[in-house]
Amino acid sequence: MKKKRIAFFDFACCEGCQLSVLQLDEKLLDLLDHVEVAAWREVMTGESDQYDVAFCEGSITRETDIHRIQNIRQTADIVVSLGSCASIGCHNALKNRWPTKKALEIVYGEQAKHFDSIPARPITAVVDVDYQVLGCPVSLTEFEAVFKCILTGQAYDPPNEPVCVECKRNDYLCVFEKGQICLGPVTRCGCNAICTAFGEPCHGCRGLLDQPNLEAAATVLTADHLHKIMDAVAHQYQLTREEVLDKFSLYNNWPELTFEEDDTHDT
Amino acid sequence: MQSFVLSSEQLNVLFETLMAKMPMMGPKQRSDQPGFYHFDWLKSPGELVLHYTTTTIPPKKAFFPPVETMFSFKLGDPPELTHIIEDTPFVLAGVHPCDLAAIKALDDAYSVPPADKRWLANRRRAIIIGSDCLPDEYCFCTSMNTADARLPCDLFLTPIDRGWLCEVHTDAGKNVLKNIQKDTAQKKDIEDASQWRLQKAEKISTKLNINFEAFAKILEAGGLTPIWKEIADRCYSCGSCNTTCPTCFCFNKYDEFDTTLTSGIRKRVWDSCQLPEFAMVAGEHNFRGERWERVKHRWHRKFLYLFRQFKRPYCTGCGRCSRACTADINMADVINQLAAASEKERSHA
Ligand code: SF4
Ligand code: SF4
Ligand code: SF4
Ligand code: SF4
Ligand code: SF4
């Protein structure tokens, strides 16, 4: 069978996902044995516009980005959104809280007129993608799994289970026990709870579940008294509903996060 | 049943002797948070903490690890399979009565054909040493008849004035004690131990206001949807109530190819009926797609279906699910709430 030709492309982002992929080290070489690399700016010079699989990281933030991603979509048989910028908008979508003009002024001041910008959106909002790899940066386990699915022609659905599942399977201490606020219960797993592994809360970088119970989060996090595991949180933080939304939208502001859009049990 | 008395030093000798021969899992202090304990493989007998309160993850993980490799495979005609089943002995120490009852419950559930080879093989490897506890505000073992459970332990330890009362429950347990210095138990030692149990029962503040059969009937009668929905409004469907439960036995399986794409491993992991895709079947049909249906299922499963099948609820009253639930959904409270609601309904009828 002819080897698939793969390419990597970047849009608005820190390019950390591509860099992470390189950290697969020897395993990456083993995986690349099955393919030919047509374009990958971070590791090689020269690029070909003949490719079958396009790994695209970053968000769409300019009109020109739209044309470029549409072009890639037309060329490639398989398009993969690589990482949370490309899949769910990630931090980039935070700028959508301001009018675009205002956001440009905040960042570029007087030079703002030289830049073109549109509200940030993930690649998935502009073209259909065949596979998604989530995470800021991507989970390498998931990248590998997706890569193998592409090679063997299998579908891959991002897990629709919360981080808590992996946290518990690893017997990590729930950070709520230490009075921290964790987004694990509403965030898609697949990172093997890497943050809670180090005693840090989950900030939600892999995106919200299909049906995150944000109302439950608001009830819990705004309460003034709860059971043992949560009491420190209730006492120290006493969040308002707006502050809850603030916390939850860090990676998840596309589309803009509101309580009304939440699906609760009646879906 | 025979009972001996071991001083703290003698008990330590027992653990040292055992650990010289085989690995031991037991409760130890968490390195990341003092004052919290978890079951783990011990590096030395000194790490074992028998006065621990409780653990987030139950000791069932010794027999049914949260993530395990079942077999490796190689594609081909015919495909090659190599099962990965351990047979080296180990000790599981410091298991509280409720968790002993849970291991017994899983022995029964996993023995129903087709029996779970992995669970049974791991169970045969282990010497189980139980130990008595003092409850916290989440425990309700006295309502679940598990406060004084002993089966299936080999030895059971209760703190007494002279050190530890060590009950011998099996021949394996007797064997383990063979060359250990010990004293025969006197009347006073036995009384000390009963005193401990009394004290423990008195400390338990959480109680169920209904018996198992009556509660099963309430669930059977149905009509509780508004209550399930009200609980579901607060529930994240995060699954922590299942992944911390000593009697939950559901798992998921998946394959992982290596980079050759021709060989790999099959893994199994703890699953949870609270997760949205637990009951998803072909064609994306989901017979418990709504959150309240999943909430309802947990109580039905533990207090109705399995109660009817095994003549005992699949809940030991350990309180782990309530402790772990970040949304403050409490197992015992919900049972009492349902009992009260149905009582009210009946008095109106
Ligand atoms: S630390 Fe976070 S992810 Fe882990 S169990 Fe607690 S809430 Fe869930
Ligand atoms: S634990 Fe949360 S923030 Fe950390 S990598 Fe996983 S999804 Fe991202
Ligand atoms: S632990 Fe609590 S929030 Fe999570 S699924 Fe169970 S009941 Fe719902
Ligand atoms: S059905 Fe749910 S409650 Fe029952 S054993 Fe499975 S996970 Fe546990
Ligand atoms: S349902 Fe809750 S209280 Fe009952 S055995 Fe499971 S974790 Fe313990």
PDB file of C-alpha atoms and ligand atoms in Angstrom, chain B residues 102 138 140 241 244-248 298 302-303 314-322 331, ligand 5:
ATOM      1  CA  ALA B 102     -17.079  -5.716  49.650  1.00  0.00           C
ATOM      2  CA  TYR B 138     -19.934   9.283  56.273  1.00  0.00           C
ATOM      3  CA  PHE B 140     -23.094   3.823  57.781  1.00  0.00           C
ATOM      4  CA  CYS B 241     -19.095   7.576  43.114  1.00  0.00           C
ATOM      5  CA  THR B 244     -14.348   4.950  44.593  1.00  0.00           C
ATOM      6  CA  CYS B 245     -16.911   2.235  45.369  1.00  0.00           C
ATOM      7  CA  PRO B 246     -15.590  -1.064  46.753  1.00  0.00           C
ATOM      8  CA  THR B 247     -18.503  -3.069  45.308  1.00  0.00           C
ATOM      9  CA  CYS B 248     -18.649  -1.594  41.792  1.00  0.00           C
ATOM     10  CA  ARG B 298     -26.961   3.537  40.653  1.00  0.00           C
ATOM     11  CA  LYS B 302     -27.134  -1.545  44.266  1.00  0.00           C
ATOM     12  CA  PHE B 303     -30.371  -1.823  46.230  1.00  0.00           C
ATOM     13  CA  TYR B 314     -24.270  -4.023  46.816  1.00  0.00           C
ATOM     14  CA  CYS B 315     -23.348  -1.283  49.216  1.00  0.00           C
ATOM     15  CA  THR B 316     -21.349  -1.744  52.384  1.00  0.00           C
ATOM     16  CA  GLY B 317     -21.948   1.672  53.891  1.00  0.00           C
ATOM     17  CA  CYS B 318     -18.303   2.667  53.535  1.00  0.00           C
ATOM     18  CA  GLY B 319     -19.336   6.200  52.594  1.00  0.00           C
ATOM     19  CA  ARG B 320     -16.644   6.598  49.930  1.00  0.00           C
ATOM     20  CA  CYS B 321     -19.041   7.733  47.212  1.00  0.00           C
ATOM     21  CA  SER B 322     -20.446  10.459  49.462  1.00  0.00           C
ATOM     22  CA  MET B 331     -25.645   7.884  49.432  1.00  0.00           C
TER      23      MET B 331
HETATM   24  S1  SF4 C   5     -22.285   2.803  47.257  1.00  0.00           S
HETATM   25 FE1  SF4 C   5     -21.023   4.273  48.388  1.00  0.00          FE
HETATM   26  S2  SF4 C   5     -21.287   3.750  50.544  1.00  0.00           S
HETATM   27 FE2  SF4 C   5     -22.002   2.007  49.335  1.00  0.00          FE
HETATM   28  S3  SF4 C   5     -20.239   0.659  49.142  1.00  0.00           S
HETATM   29 FE3  SF4 C   5     -20.222   1.986  47.342  1.00  0.00          FE
HETATM   30  S4  SF4 C   5     -18.932   3.708  47.909  1.00  0.00           S
HETATM   31 FE4  SF4 C   5     -19.471   2.644  49.803  1.00  0.00          FE
END
